[in-house]
Coordinates of C-alpha atoms in Angstrom, one line a residue:
M350 CA -38.8 -91.6 10.9
T351 CA -39.2 -90.4 7.3
T352 CA -37.2 -87.6 5.7
A353 CA -38.3 -85.0 3.2
T354 CA -35.2 -83.5 1.7
P355 CA -34.9 -82.4 -1.9
V356 CA -31.2 -81.5 -1.7
S357 CA -28.4 -83.0 0.6
L358 CA -28.1 -81.4 3.9
N359 CA -24.6 -80.2 3.3
E360 CA -25.6 -78.7 0.0
A361 CA -28.4 -76.7 1.9
V362 CA -26.0 -75.6 4.5
L363 CA -23.5 -74.5 1.9
R364 CA -26.2 -72.5 0.0
E365 CA -27.5 -70.8 3.1
A366 CA -23.9 -70.0 4.3
L367 CA -22.8 -68.3 1.0
S368 CA -26.0 -66.5 0.6
G369 CA -26.2 -65.1 4.1
L370 CA -22.5 -64.2 4.5
T371 CA -22.3 -62.3 1.5
A372 CA -25.5 -60.4 1.9
R373 CA -25.3 -56.7 2.0
P374 CA -25.5 -54.5 4.1
Q375 CA -26.0 -57.1 6.9
K376 CA -24.4 -60.6 6.9
T377 CA -27.0 -63.2 8.0
L378 CA -27.3 -66.9 8.8
S379 CA -30.7 -68.6 9.1
P380 CA -31.7 -69.9 12.5
W381 CA -32.3 -73.4 11.3
L382 CA -28.6 -73.7 11.0
F383 CA -28.4 -73.8 14.9
Y384 CA -30.1 -77.2 15.1
D385 CA -27.2 -79.8 14.4
Q386 CA -26.8 -82.4 17.0
R387 CA -24.8 -80.2 19.1
G388 CA -27.1 -77.2 18.7
S389 CA -30.1 -79.2 19.7
Q390 CA -28.4 -80.3 22.9
L391 CA -27.4 -76.8 23.7
F392 CA -31.0 -75.6 23.1
E393 CA -32.3 -78.3 25.3
A394 CA -30.0 -76.8 27.9
I395 CA -31.1 -73.2 27.3
T396 CA -34.6 -74.3 28.1
T397 CA -33.7 -75.4 31.7
L398 CA -31.9 -72.0 32.6
P399 CA -33.3 -69.9 35.3
E400 CA -33.4 -66.9 33.0
Y401 CA -35.1 -68.7 30.1
Y402 CA -38.8 -68.0 31.3
L403 CA -40.4 -69.0 27.9
T404 CA -40.3 -72.8 28.4
R405 CA -41.1 -72.7 32.1
I406 CA -44.0 -70.7 31.7
E407 CA -45.4 -72.5 28.6
R408 CA -44.9 -75.8 30.3
A409 CA -46.9 -74.5 33.3
L410 CA -49.6 -73.5 30.8
F411 CA -49.7 -77.1 29.4
A412 CA -49.7 -78.5 32.9
T413 CA -52.7 -76.3 33.8
Y414 CA -54.7 -76.3 30.8
A415 CA -54.0 -79.4 28.6
D416 CA -57.6 -80.8 29.3
D417 CA -59.1 -77.4 28.6
I418 CA -57.2 -77.0 25.3
L419 CA -58.6 -80.3 24.1
R420 CA -62.0 -79.5 25.2
E421 CA -62.0 -76.3 23.3
F422 CA -60.4 -77.9 20.2
L423 CA -62.9 -80.6 20.0
T424 CA -66.0 -78.8 21.4
P425 CA -65.6 -75.2 21.0
G426 CA -67.5 -73.0 23.7
A427 CA -68.5 -76.0 25.8
P428 CA -68.6 -75.2 29.4
A429 CA -65.8 -76.6 31.7
T430 CA -68.5 -77.9 34.0
Q431 CA -70.0 -80.2 31.4
V432 CA -68.8 -83.9 31.3
F433 CA -66.6 -84.1 28.3
R434 CA -66.9 -86.7 25.5
A435 CA -64.5 -86.5 22.5
P436 CA -67.0 -86.3 19.5
D437 CA -64.5 -87.1 16.9
P438 CA -61.2 -88.9 16.8
F439 CA -58.1 -86.7 16.6
T440 CA -54.4 -86.6 15.9
I441 CA -51.8 -84.1 17.1
A442 CA -49.0 -82.7 14.7
E443 CA -46.4 -80.4 15.6
L444 CA -44.1 -78.1 13.6
G445 CA -40.6 -77.6 15.0
A446 CA -41.3 -80.3 17.6
G447 CA -37.7 -80.8 19.0
S448 CA -37.7 -83.3 21.9
A449 CA -41.4 -82.5 22.6
T450 CA -40.9 -82.4 26.4
K451 CA -43.9 -79.8 26.8
T452 CA -45.9 -81.6 24.2
G453 CA -45.9 -84.7 26.4
L454 CA -48.2 -83.0 28.7
L455 CA -50.9 -82.6 26.0
L456 CA -50.1 -86.0 24.6
A457 CA -50.9 -87.4 28.0
A458 CA -54.3 -85.8 28.1
A459 CA -55.1 -87.0 24.7
T460 CA -54.3 -90.6 25.6
R461 CA -57.0 -90.3 28.3
L462 CA -59.6 -89.4 25.7
Q463 CA -59.0 -91.9 23.2
P464 CA -57.2 -95.4 23.2
H465 CA -54.7 -94.6 20.3
V466 CA -53.3 -91.3 19.5
L467 CA -51.1 -90.4 16.5
Y468 CA -48.4 -87.8 17.1
Q469 CA -46.8 -86.4 14.0
P470 CA -43.6 -84.4 14.9
I471 CA -41.9 -82.4 12.1
D472 CA -38.3 -81.0 12.8
V473 CA -35.0 -80.3 11.0
S474 CA -33.1 -82.2 13.8
A475 CA -33.2 -86.0 13.6
S476 CA -31.4 -86.2 17.0
A477 CA -34.2 -84.1 18.6
L478 CA -37.0 -86.3 16.9
E479 CA -35.5 -89.4 18.4
A480 CA -36.1 -88.0 21.8
A481 CA -39.7 -87.1 20.6
E482 CA -40.3 -90.9 19.4
N483 CA -39.2 -92.0 23.0
L484 CA -42.5 -90.5 24.3
A485 CA -44.2 -93.6 22.9
T486 CA -42.3 -95.8 25.5
T487 CA -43.9 -93.8 28.3
L488 CA -47.3 -93.2 27.0
P489 CA -49.5 -96.3 26.2
G490 CA -51.5 -95.9 23.1
L491 CA -49.2 -93.2 21.6
H492 CA -48.0 -93.8 18.2
V493 CA -45.3 -91.6 16.6
H494 CA -44.8 -90.8 12.9
A495 CA -41.8 -88.4 12.7
Q496 CA -40.7 -86.5 9.7
V497 CA -37.2 -84.9 9.4
A498 CA -37.8 -81.8 7.3
N499 CA -37.2 -78.0 7.5
Y500 CA -41.0 -77.0 7.5
V501 CA -40.1 -73.7 6.1
T502 CA -38.4 -74.6 3.0
E503 CA -39.1 -78.4 2.4
P504 CA -42.3 -80.4 1.8
Y505 CA -44.0 -82.1 4.7
T506 CA -47.3 -84.1 5.2
L507 CA -50.0 -84.3 7.8
Q508 CA -52.0 -87.4 8.0
H509 CA -55.9 -87.5 8.7
P510 CA -56.1 -91.2 9.6
A511 CA -59.5 -92.9 9.1
N512 CA -61.4 -93.4 12.3
G513 CA -59.8 -96.1 14.4
A514 CA -56.5 -96.1 12.5
H515 CA -53.4 -94.7 14.1
S516 CA -51.0 -95.2 11.1
N517 CA -48.0 -97.5 10.8
G518 CA -48.5 -99.1 14.3
N519 CA -45.9 -101.9 15.0
G520 CA -47.3 -103.0 18.3
N521 CA -45.1 -101.0 20.7
G522 CA -46.7 -97.5 20.1
N523 CA -43.8 -96.4 17.9
S524 CA -44.4 -96.0 14.2
H525 CA -41.2 -94.7 12.5
H526 CA -40.0 -96.7 9.5
P527 CA -36.7 -95.7 8.0
G528 CA -37.1 -94.8 4.4
A529 CA -41.0 -95.0 4.3
P530 CA -42.7 -92.1 2.3
S531 CA -44.0 -89.6 4.9
S532 CA -47.5 -89.9 3.4
T533 CA -47.8 -93.7 3.9
T534 CA -50.5 -95.0 6.2
G535 CA -49.9 -98.5 7.3
S536 CA -52.0 -101.2 9.0
S537 CA -53.3 -100.5 12.6
S538 CA -53.9 -102.6 15.5
S539 CA -56.7 -100.6 16.8
K540 CA -60.3 -101.4 16.1
V541 CA -63.1 -99.4 14.6
G542 CA -65.7 -98.8 17.2
S543 CA -63.3 -99.2 20.0
L544 CA -64.5 -98.0 23.4
G545 CA -62.5 -95.1 24.9
P546 CA -61.7 -94.6 28.6
L547 CA -64.4 -92.1 28.9
G548 CA -67.1 -94.4 27.2
F549 CA -67.3 -92.8 23.8
T550 CA -67.5 -94.9 20.7
H551 CA -66.8 -94.1 17.0
N552 CA -68.6 -96.3 14.6
D553 CA -68.1 -94.6 11.4
P554 CA -64.9 -96.2 9.7
T555 CA -65.0 -93.6 6.9
S556 CA -64.8 -90.7 9.3
R557 CA -61.3 -88.9 9.3
S558 CA -59.5 -87.7 12.4
R559 CA -59.2 -84.1 13.1
I560 CA -55.7 -82.5 13.5
L561 CA -54.6 -80.3 16.2
A562 CA -51.4 -78.7 14.9
L563 CA -49.0 -77.2 17.4
Y564 CA -46.6 -74.5 16.7
I565 CA -45.2 -73.7 20.2
G566 CA -42.1 -72.5 22.0
S567 CA -42.5 -68.9 20.3
S568 CA -40.9 -70.5 17.3
I569 CA -43.0 -68.0 15.2
G570 CA -41.1 -65.3 16.8
N571 CA -38.0 -66.3 14.7
F572 CA -39.5 -65.1 11.5
S573 CA -40.5 -61.8 10.0
P574 CA -44.2 -60.9 10.0
G575 CA -44.5 -61.8 6.3
E576 CA -42.5 -65.1 6.8
A577 CA -44.6 -65.9 9.8
S578 CA -47.8 -65.4 7.8
S579 CA -46.5 -67.5 5.0
I580 CA -45.5 -70.5 7.4
L581 CA -49.0 -70.4 9.1
S582 CA -50.8 -70.2 5.6
R583 CA -48.8 -73.3 4.4
L584 CA -49.8 -75.1 7.7
R585 CA -53.4 -74.0 7.1
S586 CA -53.1 -75.5 3.5
H587 CA -52.7 -79.0 5.0
L588 CA -55.6 -78.6 7.3
Q589 CA -59.3 -79.1 6.8
P590 CA -62.7 -77.6 8.5
G591 CA -62.7 -78.9 12.1
D592 CA -58.8 -78.8 12.6
A593 CA -57.1 -76.1 14.5
L594 CA -53.8 -74.7 15.5
L595 CA -52.2 -74.2 18.8
L596 CA -49.8 -71.2 18.7
G597 CA -47.3 -70.5 21.4
A598 CA -45.9 -67.0 21.4
D599 CA -43.8 -64.8 23.7
L600 CA -45.5 -61.5 24.5
A601 CA -44.3 -57.9 24.3
P602 CA -42.7 -56.1 27.2
S603 CA -45.2 -54.8 29.9
P604 CA -45.0 -53.4 33.5
H605 CA -45.0 -56.9 34.8
K606 CA -42.3 -57.9 32.1
P607 CA -39.4 -55.6 31.7
I608 CA -37.1 -55.6 28.7
A609 CA -34.3 -56.7 31.0
T610 CA -36.1 -60.0 31.9
I611 CA -36.5 -60.5 28.1
L612 CA -32.9 -59.8 27.2
S613 CA -31.5 -62.1 30.0
A614 CA -33.3 -65.0 28.4
Y615 CA -31.1 -64.6 25.4
D616 CA -27.9 -63.6 27.3
D617 CA -27.8 -65.8 30.2
A618 CA -25.0 -65.7 33.1
A619 CA -23.9 -69.0 32.4
R620 CA -23.2 -68.4 28.7
V621 CA -25.1 -71.2 27.3
T622 CA -26.9 -69.1 24.8
A623 CA -23.6 -67.7 23.8
A624 CA -22.4 -71.2 23.0
F625 CA -25.4 -71.9 21.2
N626 CA -25.0 -69.0 18.9
L627 CA -21.3 -69.7 18.3
N628 CA -22.1 -73.4 17.5
I629 CA -23.6 -72.1 14.3
L630 CA -19.9 -71.2 13.1
A631 CA -18.7 -74.5 14.5
R632 CA -21.3 -76.1 12.5
L633 CA -19.9 -74.4 9.3
N634 CA -16.4 -75.4 10.2
R635 CA -17.6 -79.1 10.6
D636 CA -19.9 -79.4 7.7
L637 CA -18.3 -77.2 5.2
D638 CA -14.6 -77.2 6.3
A639 CA -14.7 -73.4 7.0
D640 CA -12.1 -71.7 9.1
F641 CA -14.0 -69.6 11.6
N642 CA -12.0 -68.8 14.6
L643 CA -14.8 -68.9 17.2
D644 CA -12.6 -66.9 19.7
A645 CA -12.6 -64.0 17.2
F646 CA -16.4 -63.7 17.5
A647 CA -18.6 -62.8 20.3
H648 CA -22.3 -63.3 21.1
R649 CA -24.6 -60.2 21.3
A650 CA -28.2 -59.9 22.3
R651 CA -29.9 -56.7 21.5
W652 CA -33.6 -55.5 22.1
N653 CA -34.8 -53.6 18.9
P654 CA -38.0 -51.5 20.2
A655 CA -38.9 -50.4 16.6
E656 CA -39.6 -54.0 15.6
S657 CA -40.4 -55.4 19.0
R658 CA -37.9 -58.2 18.9
I659 CA -34.8 -59.5 20.3
E660 CA -31.9 -59.8 17.9
M661 CA -28.8 -62.3 18.3
H662 CA -25.8 -61.4 16.5
L663 CA -22.3 -62.7 16.3
E664 CA -19.7 -59.9 16.5
S665 CA -16.3 -60.1 14.7
L666 CA -13.8 -58.8 17.4
V667 CA -11.1 -58.0 14.8
P668 CA -10.7 -57.5 11.1
Q669 CA -10.6 -60.9 9.7
T670 CA -11.3 -63.2 6.4
V671 CA -13.0 -66.4 6.6
H672 CA -12.9 -69.0 3.9
I673 CA -15.3 -71.6 2.8
P674 CA -14.0 -74.0 0.1
T675 CA -16.4 -75.6 -2.8
D676 CA -15.5 -77.9 -5.6
S677 CA -15.2 -75.0 -7.8
R678 CA -13.4 -72.3 -5.9
M679 CA -12.4 -71.0 -2.4
H680 CA -14.8 -68.3 -1.0
S681 CA -13.3 -65.5 1.1
I682 CA -15.6 -63.9 3.3
P683 CA -14.1 -60.5 4.9
F684 CA -15.0 -59.1 8.3
L685 CA -14.5 -55.5 9.7
A686 CA -13.8 -55.3 13.5
G687 CA -17.3 -54.8 14.9
E688 CA -19.2 -56.2 11.8
T689 CA -21.9 -58.6 12.9
I690 CA -23.6 -61.8 11.5
H691 CA -27.4 -61.5 12.3
T692 CA -28.4 -65.2 13.5
E693 CA -31.8 -64.9 15.0
N694 CA -34.7 -62.7 15.7
S695 CA -37.2 -63.3 18.4
Y696 CA -40.3 -61.2 17.9
K697 CA -42.6 -60.3 20.8
F698 CA -46.3 -59.9 20.3
T699 CA -49.2 -58.3 21.6
D700 CA -52.7 -60.3 21.8
G701 CA -53.8 -57.9 19.0
A702 CA -50.9 -58.7 16.7
L703 CA -51.2 -62.4 17.3
H704 CA -55.1 -62.2 16.3
T705 CA -54.2 -60.2 13.1
L706 CA -51.5 -63.0 12.2
L707 CA -53.7 -65.8 12.7
T708 CA -56.7 -64.4 10.8
H709 CA -54.6 -63.2 7.9
S710 CA -53.3 -66.7 7.8
G711 CA -56.7 -68.4 7.6
F712 CA -57.5 -69.2 11.1
T713 CA -60.1 -68.0 13.7
P714 CA -58.8 -67.3 17.1
T715 CA -61.0 -69.3 19.6
R716 CA -59.4 -69.0 23.0
T717 CA -56.1 -67.7 24.5
F718 CA -54.6 -69.2 27.6
H719 CA -52.2 -66.8 29.5
D720 CA -50.0 -67.2 32.6
P721 CA -50.8 -64.7 35.6
T722 CA -48.3 -62.1 34.4
R723 CA -49.5 -62.3 30.8
S724 CA -45.7 -63.1 29.6
F725 CA -46.9 -65.7 27.2
A726 CA -49.8 -66.9 25.2
L727 CA -51.2 -70.2 24.0
T728 CA -53.8 -69.3 21.4
L729 CA -56.1 -71.9 19.9
A730 CA -57.4 -71.0 16.5
H731 CA -59.7 -73.1 14.3
T732 CA -59.7 -73.2 10.6
L733 CA -61.9 -70.9 8.5

């Protein structure tokens, strides 16, 4: 596992906290602050809740369409009835991978197409990436090169290994090397021209692997339209002709998907989402020695129809002042009763809005996979 961190994590947390909590007229905290070890655990718990339809539907889409996604990526427009041969070697990368439980379904399909598959997960949470790395123990031929990075603010790399190489292989399918540069490609145990399980052979050692980049879980919805376009444009700069993006996005309310259903996904009866939201304050207490009283704040989830988004806030229940110490001074952050910290957005998209976002970011949408109620979309888009 490699780390791309230009500043210390605590320094980044401090900068974000002081910047967001002194913002006017609305105090904010960036959602990447959710994902310390405890926050990552809570989010994994959220994805199993009955109210949280996003993960359940997206996983079902992967279970149904994994082979079709790879077919459309590698041979756009090929009929499903055609016997499928992968024309080029490929690697799968993922922004905001987390523990990669859904991605495992696509990776399993990939390992059926070629004997070695390089998986490149990128996430701000090292603990979540450890779970992603464990996929290599259950999928023979899978090799994992994980990067700990905030893909919004920090540099990251995507590898295009040469044909037959899977990068940094160590014989057990797990390719993480603490301290190694994220752009390093090591020796490989796979052979150029090796015969895949479907009978295809790659004989050109100079050809490069194509990249299928995943950005799923509707993570794109956590960002404003401008920020979302910037993230996708930056990802596009890492890609080459023949590569593609698979974007997972939650769709806007419809007659089959009422607003109440969406709201309950962010305000569950077991209050796991509330604990997840409040943990961002607990993190500031742990990392920065701040003195937030978690009992004096409450989780709030709201639907903003004008922006087509869910907003998560933490509401101050009483007038109070919170303190954050630094080497130079003690920072005092006053709160009025009823004042909120805006911690997260979750934009809900139409198919048209997704098409516009992708084309403005340098991609050509190729095919969209929907669930029967059209609540969620997996959109495959090739590079322009």
